[in-house]
Tab-separated table of C-alpha atoms in Angstrom:
chain	number	residue	atom	x	y	z
Y	7	MET	CA	62.201	143.867	182.539
Y	8	ARG	CA	59.385	141.385	181.957
Y	9	LYS	CA	59.909	141.610	178.208
Y	10	LYS	CA	63.600	140.839	178.629
Y	11	LEU	CA	62.810	137.839	180.825
Y	12	ASN	CA	60.331	136.551	178.244
Y	13	GLN	CA	62.933	136.861	175.520
Y	14	LEU	CA	65.513	135.138	177.721
Y	15	GLY	CA	62.965	132.375	178.267
Y	16	SER	CA	62.608	132.008	174.498
Y	17	VAL	CA	66.384	131.736	174.169
Y	18	GLY	CA	66.312	129.060	176.866
Y	19	TRP	CA	63.799	127.018	174.903
Y	20	ILE	CA	65.853	127.386	171.736
Y	21	ILE	CA	68.961	126.201	173.592
Y	22	GLY	CA	67.143	123.244	175.113
Y	23	VAL	CA	65.694	122.056	171.820
Y	24	SER	CA	69.053	122.533	170.079
Y	25	ALA	CA	70.859	120.504	172.738
Y	26	LEU	CA	68.387	117.644	172.358
Y	27	ILE	CA	68.759	117.666	168.557
Y	28	LEU	CA	72.544	117.715	168.750
Y	29	PHE	CA	72.626	114.941	171.349
Y	30	GLY	CA	70.184	112.828	169.339
Y	31	CYS	CA	72.184	113.188	166.134
Y	32	SER	CA	75.576	112.340	167.662
Y	33	SER	CA	74.056	109.394	169.547
Y	34	LEU	CA	72.378	108.072	166.405
Y	35	ARG	CA	75.631	108.320	164.452
Y	36	HIS	CA	77.351	106.350	167.191
Y	37	GLU	CA	74.599	103.739	167.226
Y	38	LEU	CA	75.059	103.302	163.485
Y	39	PHE	CA	78.756	102.453	164.080
Y	40	GLN	CA	80.087	105.595	162.429
Y	41	SER	CA	82.146	106.871	165.374
Y	42	THR	CA	85.756	105.712	165.514
Y	43	ALA	CA	88.677	104.850	167.764
Y	44	PHE	CA	90.301	108.176	166.793
Y	45	ASP	CA	89.057	110.167	168.568
Y	46	LEU	CA	86.011	108.962	170.464
Y	47	GLY	CA	87.536	105.666	171.586
Y	48	ILE	CA	90.639	107.443	172.894
Y	49	PHE	CA	88.716	109.972	174.952
Y	50	ASP	CA	86.100	107.536	176.223
Y	51	GLN	CA	88.790	105.127	177.397
Y	52	ALA	CA	90.741	107.913	179.103
Y	53	VAL	CA	87.731	109.297	180.965
Y	54	TYR	CA	86.681	105.798	182.001
Y	55	LEU	CA	90.139	104.950	183.362
Y	56	ILE	CA	90.280	108.225	185.308
Y	57	SER	CA	86.879	107.460	186.826
Y	58	GLN	CA	88.219	104.070	187.934
Y	59	GLY	CA	91.268	105.608	189.574
Y	60	GLN	CA	93.608	104.141	186.948
Y	61	PRO	CA	96.265	105.955	184.894
Y	62	PRO	CA	94.546	107.202	181.690
Y	63	ILE	CA	97.020	105.578	179.333
Y	64	SER	CA	95.390	105.177	175.940
Y	65	SER	CA	96.028	101.763	174.432
Y	66	PHE	CA	95.206	103.289	171.041
Y	67	MET	CA	98.053	105.804	171.325
Y	68	GLY	CA	100.280	104.076	173.866
Y	69	PHE	CA	100.696	106.995	176.276
Y	70	HIS	CA	98.964	109.096	178.940
Y	71	ILE	CA	96.049	111.239	177.756
Y	72	LEU	CA	97.810	114.423	178.957
Y	73	GLY	CA	100.507	113.641	176.406
Y	74	ASP	CA	97.968	114.158	173.637
Y	75	HIS	CA	96.873	117.790	174.046
Y	76	ALA	CA	97.481	118.510	177.752
Y	77	ALA	CA	93.702	118.558	178.152
Y	78	TRP	CA	93.077	118.255	181.879
Y	79	MET	CA	89.345	118.757	181.215
Y	80	PHE	CA	89.007	114.964	181.061
Y	81	TYR	CA	89.472	114.805	184.833
Y	82	PRO	CA	86.298	116.744	185.754
Y	83	LEU	CA	84.460	114.890	182.972
Y	84	ALA	CA	85.357	111.642	184.755
Y	85	LEU	CA	83.040	112.652	187.612
Y	86	LEU	CA	80.125	111.899	185.276
Y	87	TYR	CA	81.520	108.423	184.616
Y	88	LYS	CA	81.528	107.820	188.356
Y	89	ILE	CA	77.728	108.088	188.230
Y	90	TYR	CA	77.602	105.610	185.356
Y	91	PRO	CA	80.374	104.910	182.821
Y	92	SER	CA	78.965	105.638	179.378
Y	93	VAL	CA	80.206	107.342	176.236
Y	94	TYR	CA	76.836	109.091	176.023
Y	95	TRP	CA	77.991	111.476	178.745
Y	96	LEU	CA	80.513	112.847	176.248
Y	97	PHE	CA	77.798	113.329	173.641
Y	98	ALA	CA	75.596	115.054	176.223
Y	99	VAL	CA	78.377	117.402	177.364
Y	100	GLN	CA	79.269	118.238	173.774
Y	101	ALA	CA	75.671	118.927	172.764
Y	102	ALA	CA	75.041	121.012	175.879
Y	103	ALA	CA	78.231	123.042	175.407
Y	104	LEU	CA	77.535	123.813	171.767
Y	105	ALA	CA	73.911	124.722	172.453
Y	106	LEU	CA	74.810	126.845	175.489
Y	107	GLY	CA	77.054	128.980	173.307
Y	108	ALA	CA	73.816	130.670	172.225
Y	109	LEU	CA	73.303	132.170	175.705
Y	110	PRO	CA	76.412	134.395	175.929
Y	111	THR	CA	75.913	135.128	172.217
Y	112	TRP	CA	72.498	136.589	172.986
Y	113	HIS	CA	73.812	138.539	175.980
Y	114	LEU	CA	76.684	139.927	173.912
Y	115	ALA	CA	74.269	140.993	171.185
Y	116	ARG	CA	72.024	142.799	173.681
Y	117	GLN	CA	75.000	144.290	175.501
Y	118	ALA	CA	76.269	145.690	172.179
Y	119	GLY	CA	72.941	147.474	171.664
Y	120	LEU	CA	71.337	145.238	169.039
Y	121	LYS	CA	67.560	145.261	168.789
Y	122	GLU	CA	65.671	142.389	170.376
Y	123	ASN	CA	64.850	140.778	167.036
Y	124	GLN	CA	68.449	141.134	165.870
Y	125	ALA	CA	69.727	139.493	169.065
Y	126	ILE	CA	67.428	136.524	168.528
Y	127	ALA	CA	68.585	136.376	164.911
Y	128	ILE	CA	72.219	136.190	166.078
Y	129	VAL	CA	71.276	133.224	168.257
Y	130	PHE	CA	70.074	131.439	165.132
Y	131	VAL	CA	73.179	132.544	163.221
Y	132	TYR	CA	75.237	130.731	165.851
Y	133	LEU	CA	73.118	127.583	166.136
Y	134	LEU	CA	72.688	127.241	162.365
Y	135	TYR	CA	76.353	127.818	161.631
Y	136	PRO	CA	77.201	124.501	159.860
Y	137	LEU	CA	80.335	123.853	161.917
Y	138	VAL	CA	78.280	123.601	165.124
Y	139	PHE	CA	76.244	120.701	163.748
Y	140	ASN	CA	79.151	119.041	161.943
Y	141	ALA	CA	81.629	119.222	164.837
Y	142	ASN	CA	78.969	117.740	167.083
Y	143	LEU	CA	78.673	114.758	164.735
Y	144	PHE	CA	82.396	114.108	164.530
Y	145	ASP	CA	82.880	111.961	167.641
Y	146	PHE	CA	83.755	114.077	170.712
Y	147	HIS	CA	86.392	116.771	171.176
Y	148	PRO	CA	86.917	118.749	174.380
Y	149	GLU	CA	87.598	121.997	172.517
Y	150	VAL	CA	83.868	122.353	171.819
Y	151	ILE	CA	83.519	123.122	175.530
Y	152	ALA	CA	85.647	126.201	174.886
Y	153	VAL	CA	83.070	127.801	172.559
Y	154	PRO	CA	80.626	129.021	175.227
Y	155	LEU	CA	83.549	129.700	177.584
Y	156	LEU	CA	85.295	132.049	175.130
Y	157	LEU	CA	82.048	133.920	174.562
Y	158	ALA	CA	81.440	134.043	178.313
Y	159	ALA	CA	84.964	135.384	178.868
Y	160	VAL	CA	84.357	138.264	176.461
Y	161	LEU	CA	81.015	139.013	178.114
Y	162	ALA	CA	82.643	138.959	181.555
Y	163	ALA	CA	85.379	141.328	180.381
Y	164	ARG	CA	82.837	143.779	179.005
Y	165	LEU	CA	80.784	143.619	182.196
Y	166	GLY	CA	83.852	144.015	184.410
Y	167	GLN	CA	83.464	140.605	186.082
Y	168	LEU	CA	87.089	139.643	186.664
Y	169	GLY	CA	86.411	136.416	188.563
Y	170	TRP	CA	84.166	134.957	185.870
Y	171	PHE	CA	86.630	136.046	183.208
Y	172	CYS	CA	89.553	134.271	184.871
Y	173	LEU	CA	87.477	131.148	185.508
Y	174	SER	CA	86.366	131.045	181.859
Y	175	ILE	CA	89.831	131.304	180.346
Y	176	PHE	CA	91.203	128.848	182.909
Y	177	ALA	CA	88.640	126.281	181.726
Y	178	VAL	CA	89.360	127.086	178.055
Y	179	LEU	CA	93.046	126.331	178.574
Y	180	GLY	CA	92.132	122.944	180.000
Y	181	CYS	CA	90.387	121.854	176.798
Y	182	LYS	CA	93.384	121.736	174.440
Y	183	GLU	CA	96.873	123.162	174.441
Y	184	VAL	CA	96.481	125.002	171.137
Y	185	LEU	CA	93.584	127.030	172.547
Y	186	SER	CA	96.167	128.926	174.565
Y	187	LEU	CA	97.068	130.750	171.347
Y	188	THR	CA	93.437	131.771	170.906
Y	189	VAL	CA	93.321	133.004	174.504
Y	190	ALA	CA	96.511	135.002	173.931
Y	191	ALA	CA	95.102	136.533	170.731
Y	192	MET	CA	91.883	137.378	172.567
Y	193	GLY	CA	94.070	139.122	175.121
Y	194	VAL	CA	95.667	141.240	172.402
Y	195	TRP	CA	92.229	142.215	171.120
Y	196	LEU	CA	90.952	143.103	174.607
Y	197	LEU	CA	94.117	145.055	175.349
Y	198	LEU	CA	94.382	147.072	172.143
Y	199	PHE	CA	90.866	147.406	170.810
Y	200	GLU	CA	88.474	146.872	173.718
Y	201	LYS	CA	90.634	148.936	176.122
Y	202	ARG	CA	90.214	146.231	178.782
Y	203	ARG	CA	93.852	146.377	179.770
Y	204	LEU	CA	93.757	144.183	182.861
Y	205	TYR	CA	91.646	141.522	181.161
Y	206	GLY	CA	93.764	141.616	178.041
Y	207	ALA	CA	96.993	141.320	179.996
Y	208	ILE	CA	95.654	138.359	181.992
Y	209	ALA	CA	94.543	136.515	178.852
Y	210	LEU	CA	97.760	137.282	176.981
Y	211	CYS	CA	100.013	136.125	179.811
Y	212	ALA	CA	97.897	133.085	180.624
Y	213	GLY	CA	97.756	132.009	176.976
Y	214	ILE	CA	101.471	132.361	176.318
Y	215	GLY	CA	102.392	130.829	179.659
Y	216	TRP	CA	100.161	127.780	179.262
Y	217	PHE	CA	101.300	127.233	175.668
Y	218	ILE	CA	104.915	127.032	176.799
Y	219	ILE	CA	104.125	124.807	179.785
Y	220	ALA	CA	101.843	122.491	177.784
Y	221	THR	CA	104.029	122.074	174.689
Y	222	GLN	CA	107.452	122.091	176.329
Y	223	VAL	CA	106.756	120.311	179.624
Y	224	ILE	CA	103.456	118.443	179.935
Y	225	ILE	CA	103.107	116.892	176.480
Y	226	PRO	CA	106.755	115.742	176.164
Y	227	PHE	CA	106.684	114.376	179.725
Y	228	PHE	CA	103.558	112.271	179.238
Y	229	SER	CA	104.069	111.251	175.591
Y	230	GLY	CA	107.831	111.284	175.184
Y	231	ALA	CA	107.472	113.303	171.992
Y	232	GLU	CA	106.511	116.668	170.535
Y	233	ALA	CA	102.877	117.772	170.307
Y	234	GLY	CA	100.939	115.398	168.068
Y	235	ALA	CA	100.059	117.880	165.301
Y	236	VAL	CA	103.642	119.011	164.675
Y	237	GLY	CA	103.898	116.582	161.747
Y	238	ARG	CA	101.292	118.603	159.864
Y	239	TYR	CA	103.821	121.446	159.638
Y	240	SER	CA	106.911	119.366	158.854
Y	241	TYR	CA	107.974	121.745	156.086
Y	242	LEU	CA	108.484	124.374	158.806
Y	243	GLY	CA	110.367	122.215	161.305
Y	244	ASN	CA	110.097	119.182	163.534
Y	245	SER	CA	109.342	120.886	166.857
Y	246	VAL	CA	107.023	123.580	168.208
Y	247	LEU	CA	109.889	125.976	168.862
Y	248	GLY	CA	111.510	125.159	165.514
Y	249	ILE	CA	108.282	125.903	163.655
Y	250	ALA	CA	107.799	129.194	165.517
Y	251	LYS	CA	111.393	130.197	164.750
Y	252	ASN	CA	111.064	129.469	161.023
Y	253	ILE	CA	107.768	131.355	160.759
Y	254	VAL	CA	109.472	134.466	162.189
Y	255	PHE	CA	112.865	134.243	160.492
Y	256	GLN	CA	112.005	132.419	157.245
Y	257	PRO	CA	108.568	133.723	156.235
Y	258	GLY	CA	109.248	132.703	152.647
Y	259	LEU	CA	108.618	129.087	153.636
Y	260	ILE	CA	104.933	129.759	154.199
Y	261	LEU	CA	104.102	131.863	151.147
Y	262	GLY	CA	103.459	128.879	148.902
Y	263	LYS	CA	101.196	127.331	151.509
Y	264	VAL	CA	99.151	130.414	152.319
Y	265	PHE	CA	98.243	131.347	148.751
Y	266	SER	CA	96.566	128.209	147.483
Y	267	LEU	CA	93.181	127.199	146.116
Y	268	ASP	CA	92.630	124.922	149.112
Y	269	ASN	CA	93.006	127.831	151.509
Y	270	LEU	CA	90.856	130.111	149.384
Y	271	GLY	CA	88.124	127.482	149.362
Y	272	TYR	CA	88.471	127.014	153.116
Y	273	LEU	CA	88.081	130.734	153.828
Y	274	LEU	CA	85.058	130.931	151.551
Y	275	LEU	CA	83.415	128.038	153.405
Y	276	LEU	CA	84.218	129.565	156.773
Y	277	LEU	CA	82.927	133.036	155.943
Y	278	ALA	CA	79.939	132.189	153.716
Y	279	PRO	CA	77.424	131.693	156.578
Y	280	VAL	CA	78.247	135.113	158.089
Y	281	ILE	CA	79.644	137.120	155.159
Y	282	TRP	CA	76.492	139.247	155.118
Y	283	GLY	CA	77.363	140.620	158.560
Y	284	LEU	CA	81.082	141.357	158.193
Y	285	SER	CA	82.326	144.885	157.631
Y	286	PRO	CA	85.484	146.952	158.177
Y	287	GLN	CA	83.770	148.611	161.157
Y	288	GLY	CA	83.276	145.276	162.920
Y	289	ILE	CA	86.429	143.428	161.918
Y	290	LYS	CA	88.458	144.017	165.106
Y	291	PRO	CA	87.211	140.918	167.016
Y	292	LEU	CA	88.676	138.719	164.274
Y	293	VAL	CA	92.066	139.267	165.916
Y	294	GLY	CA	91.040	136.451	168.267
Y	295	ALA	CA	90.525	134.092	165.325
Y	296	ILE	CA	93.998	134.645	163.828
Y	297	PRO	CA	95.812	131.720	165.551
Y	298	CYS	CA	93.110	129.217	164.593
Y	299	LEU	CA	92.970	130.407	160.983
Y	300	ALA	CA	96.763	130.532	160.680
Y	301	LEU	CA	97.167	126.985	161.998
Y	302	ASN	CA	94.558	125.668	159.584
Y	303	ILE	CA	95.879	127.568	156.583
Y	304	LEU	CA	99.476	126.487	157.192
Y	305	ALA	CA	98.665	122.830	157.900
Y	306	ASP	CA	99.472	120.004	155.492
Y	307	TYR	CA	96.264	118.284	156.597
Y	308	GLN	CA	93.064	118.602	154.594
Y	309	PRO	CA	90.592	118.085	157.490
Y	310	GLN	CA	91.806	121.396	158.928
Y	311	LYS	CA	90.440	123.148	155.865
Y	312	ASP	CA	86.766	122.241	155.993
Y	313	LEU	CA	83.642	122.722	158.103
Y	314	VAL	CA	83.291	119.007	158.786
Y	315	HIS	CA	85.874	118.629	161.537
Y	316	GLN	CA	86.401	120.553	164.775
Y	317	TYR	CA	89.536	122.468	163.848
Y	318	SER	CA	87.791	125.786	163.087
Y	319	ILE	CA	85.745	125.808	166.292
Y	320	PRO	CA	88.019	128.353	168.085
Y	321	ALA	CA	87.361	130.907	165.335
Y	322	LEU	CA	83.574	130.759	165.649
Y	323	PRO	CA	83.143	133.007	168.730
Y	324	PHE	CA	85.120	135.780	167.063
Y	325	LEU	CA	83.204	135.510	163.796
Y	326	LEU	CA	80.034	136.031	165.819
Y	327	LEU	CA	81.547	138.969	167.676
Y	328	ALA	CA	82.529	140.530	164.348
Y	329	VAL	CA	78.955	140.183	163.081
Y	330	ILE	CA	77.567	141.664	166.305
Y	331	SER	CA	79.986	144.598	166.053
Y	332	SER	CA	78.968	145.261	162.451
Y	333	LEU	CA	75.261	145.222	163.248
Y	334	ALA	CA	75.844	147.463	166.266
Y	335	ALA	CA	77.519	149.948	163.914
Y	336	GLY	CA	74.555	149.782	161.536
Y	337	LYS	CA	76.557	147.911	158.926
Y	338	GLY	CA	76.093	144.604	157.133
Y	339	TRP	CA	74.096	143.558	154.099
Y	340	LEU	CA	71.225	142.223	156.159
Y	341	GLN	CA	69.592	143.960	159.114
Y	342	ASN	CA	66.232	142.351	159.799
Y	343	LYS	CA	65.606	139.110	161.662
Y	344	ARG	CA	63.846	137.228	158.873
Y	345	ALA	CA	66.552	137.847	156.251
Y	346	ILE	CA	69.358	136.942	158.673
Y	347	ILE	CA	67.730	133.684	159.725
Y	348	LEU	CA	66.908	132.788	156.116
Y	349	TRP	CA	70.560	133.262	155.082
Y	350	SER	CA	71.692	131.122	158.003
Y	351	LEU	CA	69.183	128.416	157.151
Y	352	VAL	CA	70.336	128.281	153.529
Y	353	ALA	CA	73.963	128.032	154.699
Y	354	PHE	CA	73.017	125.222	157.082
Y	355	LEU	CA	71.135	123.280	154.429
Y	356	SER	CA	74.056	123.711	152.030
Y	357	LEU	CA	76.959	122.832	154.331
Y	358	ALA	CA	75.689	120.816	157.302
Y	359	LYS	CA	76.171	117.067	156.964
Y	360	PHE	CA	72.684	115.956	158.026
Y	361	THR	CA	72.360	114.191	154.668
Y	362	HIS	CA	74.842	111.558	155.906
Y	363	PHE	CA	72.010	109.998	157.900
Y	364	GLY	CA	70.345	109.034	154.636
Y	365	GLY	CA	73.463	107.723	152.921
Y	366	LYS	CA	76.984	107.504	154.314
Y	367	TYR	CA	75.915	106.536	157.825
Y	368	LEU	CA	73.848	103.620	156.524
Y	369	GLU	CA	76.696	101.894	154.692
Y	370	SER	CA	77.044	99.139	157.294
Y	371	ILE	CA	73.393	98.864	158.259
Y	372	ASP	CA	73.263	95.323	156.869
Y	373	THR	CA	75.535	94.112	159.686
Y	374	TRP	CA	74.140	96.384	162.397
Y	375	GLN	CA	72.075	93.792	164.241
Y	376	ALA	CA	74.801	91.155	164.118
Y	377	THR	CA	77.369	93.627	165.454
Y	378	LYS	CA	75.074	94.664	168.310
Y	379	GLN	CA	74.482	91.029	169.242
Y	380	ALA	CA	78.203	90.262	169.185
Y	381	ILE	CA	78.980	93.246	171.416
Y	382	ALA	CA	76.330	92.145	173.894
Y	383	GLN	CA	78.245	88.915	174.415
Y	384	ILE	CA	81.360	90.737	175.613
Y	385	GLN	CA	80.412	90.904	179.267
Y	386	THR	CA	83.766	91.395	181.000
Y	387	LYS	CA	86.394	94.133	180.961
Y	388	GLY	CA	88.889	91.835	179.245
Y	389	SER	CA	91.112	93.106	176.440
Y	390	VAL	CA	89.570	93.547	172.980
Y	391	TYR	CA	90.847	93.660	169.415
Y	392	THR	CA	88.238	94.942	166.973
Y	393	THR	CA	87.547	97.451	164.191
Y	394	ALA	CA	87.930	101.213	164.516
Y	395	GLN	CA	84.145	101.682	164.266
Y	396	ILE	CA	83.318	99.116	166.936
Y	397	SER	CA	86.075	100.290	169.308
Y	398	PRO	CA	84.164	103.228	170.864
Y	399	HIS	CA	81.401	100.805	171.883
Y	400	LEU	CA	83.880	98.760	173.922
Y	401	SER	CA	86.474	101.291	175.068
Y	402	ASN	CA	85.526	101.177	178.758
Y	403	ARG	CA	88.471	98.929	179.520
Y	404	LYS	CA	92.227	99.078	180.011
Y	405	LEU	CA	93.321	97.412	176.772
Y	406	ILE	CA	91.630	97.759	173.413
Y	407	ASN	CA	93.072	98.165	169.912
Y	408	TYR	CA	91.677	98.386	166.420
Y	409	THR	CA	92.481	96.519	163.223
Y	410	ASN	CA	95.041	98.138	160.963
Y	411	ALA	CA	96.272	96.374	157.836
Y	412	ASP	CA	99.494	98.397	157.927
Y	413	SER	CA	100.178	97.378	161.521
Y	414	PRO	CA	98.996	93.799	162.107
Y	415	PRO	CA	98.868	92.523	165.701
Y	416	THR	CA	102.075	90.913	166.902
Y	417	ASP	CA	100.252	88.599	169.268
Y	418	LEU	CA	96.518	87.933	169.100
Y	419	ASN	CA	96.829	85.905	172.292
Y	420	ALA	CA	97.219	89.210	174.167
Y	421	TYR	CA	93.466	89.740	173.749
Y	422	ASN	CA	90.524	88.112	175.490
Y	423	TYR	CA	88.124	88.996	172.691
Y	424	VAL	CA	88.529	89.516	168.958
Y	425	LEU	CA	85.503	91.015	167.195
Y	426	LEU	CA	85.714	91.409	163.419
Y	427	ASN	CA	83.392	92.647	160.705
Y	428	VAL	CA	84.734	91.159	157.480
Y	429	ARG	CA	82.092	92.800	155.303
Y	430	HIS	CA	82.783	96.298	156.679
Y	431	PRO	CA	86.306	96.145	158.116
Y	432	SER	CA	86.904	99.957	158.458
Y	433	LEU	CA	89.142	102.298	156.469
Y	434	SER	CA	92.341	101.251	158.242
Y	435	SER	CA	91.711	97.626	157.390
Y	436	SER	CA	90.478	95.629	154.380
Y	437	GLN	CA	88.264	92.644	153.719
Y	438	GLU	CA	91.321	90.562	152.852
Y	439	PHE	CA	93.084	91.493	156.082
Y	440	ALA	CA	89.983	90.857	158.192
Y	441	ALA	CA	89.405	87.496	156.485
Y	442	SER	CA	93.010	86.490	157.136
Y	443	LEU	CA	92.568	87.294	160.832
Y	444	VAL	CA	89.453	85.126	160.946
Y	445	ASN	CA	91.376	82.228	159.419
Y	446	GLN	CA	94.228	82.705	161.904
Y	447	LEU	CA	91.832	82.635	164.824
Y	448	LYS	CA	89.974	79.579	163.549
Y	449	ASN	CA	93.294	77.735	163.540
Y	450	ASN	CA	94.325	79.129	166.918
Y	451	GLN	CA	93.596	76.636	169.674
Y	452	GLU	CA	93.607	79.451	172.248
Y	453	PHE	CA	90.388	80.910	170.795
Y	454	GLN	CA	86.845	79.719	170.345
Y	455	LEU	CA	84.388	81.117	167.784
Y	456	LYS	CA	81.508	82.237	169.989
Y	457	TYR	CA	79.389	84.173	167.489
Y	458	GLN	CA	79.074	84.352	163.711
Y	459	ARG	CA	76.462	86.097	161.606
Y	460	ASP	CA	76.487	88.289	158.491
Y	461	ASP	CA	80.305	88.195	158.275
Y	462	VAL	CA	80.600	89.363	161.893
Y	463	TYR	CA	82.812	87.099	164.004
Y	464	LEU	CA	83.431	87.090	167.750
Y	465	PHE	CA	86.290	84.941	169.054
Y	466	VAL	CA	86.788	84.428	172.776
Y	467	LYS	CA	90.036	83.340	174.341
Y	468	LEU	CA	89.701	80.122	176.292
Y	469	ALA	CA	90.358	80.346	180.014
């Protein structure tokens, strides 16, 4: 018993250190003005407005946050903003959630009968999986909260803890509507392969039920349109139900999409960090990963086919479960702790984007101080028009929009502040567009140039 407690204490230290590293990295990226309006600005604004008792209507998107992905998780997150409104709460929650995924991972490994050293190795397999670090860097996304919850749900099912199981999947469903498909697939796996019939039936029914409610009722009601990602599958239809119908009745439409070099490369990236631990004997848990993999493979959207963005996060718990099952069956290329951790470390060094801190994230460092000083002079909650990279630093307000050369503002007078970085105008803008806005504002008698340095301009609307 004492030995188990000592090992659990070691896992606790590993989780704590990992959470601090993840939080530090995402915070540093944000401080370097590498976070963006989509998606950090959207979510920060929504959580802030909820905390203020205001409708969380995103000025970036133009509709209620529930119309995005039916993610009601933003409402409990708003309790943190009631303590103090800050985007760093989102970074802290994300880092803590991703790090805490190691705890049920360890318990699942021990529960499956893995040796103590192997269980610790699986903890490192999880924490060093490149997607954990990369998804943490890419702004904030509520689906990362689902990672430890999915693992906890499986652990609860295996331990016969029905209450904890139901609570876990309930919280997972609140993170993003598409996770309902993962929950449903997990239910199929529990029902058919784990022989946890009650748990499987609950997950299957809850997943299917919430998917229908979220996509056919909540999202259309709050956004006035179909689910946002439908456009990535336009070759299959223009609605959720239309896409589902064509997949079933016209499977030929997807053959050309499934068998492609992009998808082959994606699967290789996804499996490389854990390929050593996959075997036919342990493959059953991958049933839970099928919806996530299918959505990414079928999408006409390249970010869904890499380990940089968050889209593969729902598959991670089931990859780990597959590895645990293989090791429990005595299978897998690697069996000892040192070899497993070494493989994971090599995969991390090869695929994690920590190198961005020495290159990509420093691209606008020459205007960093000027931008910080300009932001400091925006001391009210008045409306703001600025760049996509600056937006998340000012999104605690009701109205904020970002510069877009393809969609110029119809009326600059609608804003109290206009903050522009002509030297680094963001991907959606251009230096020419930003410079033209500066000239417009200089000739606009409604605005006064309050700050100018290193091609950073802050205009304030006169009272």
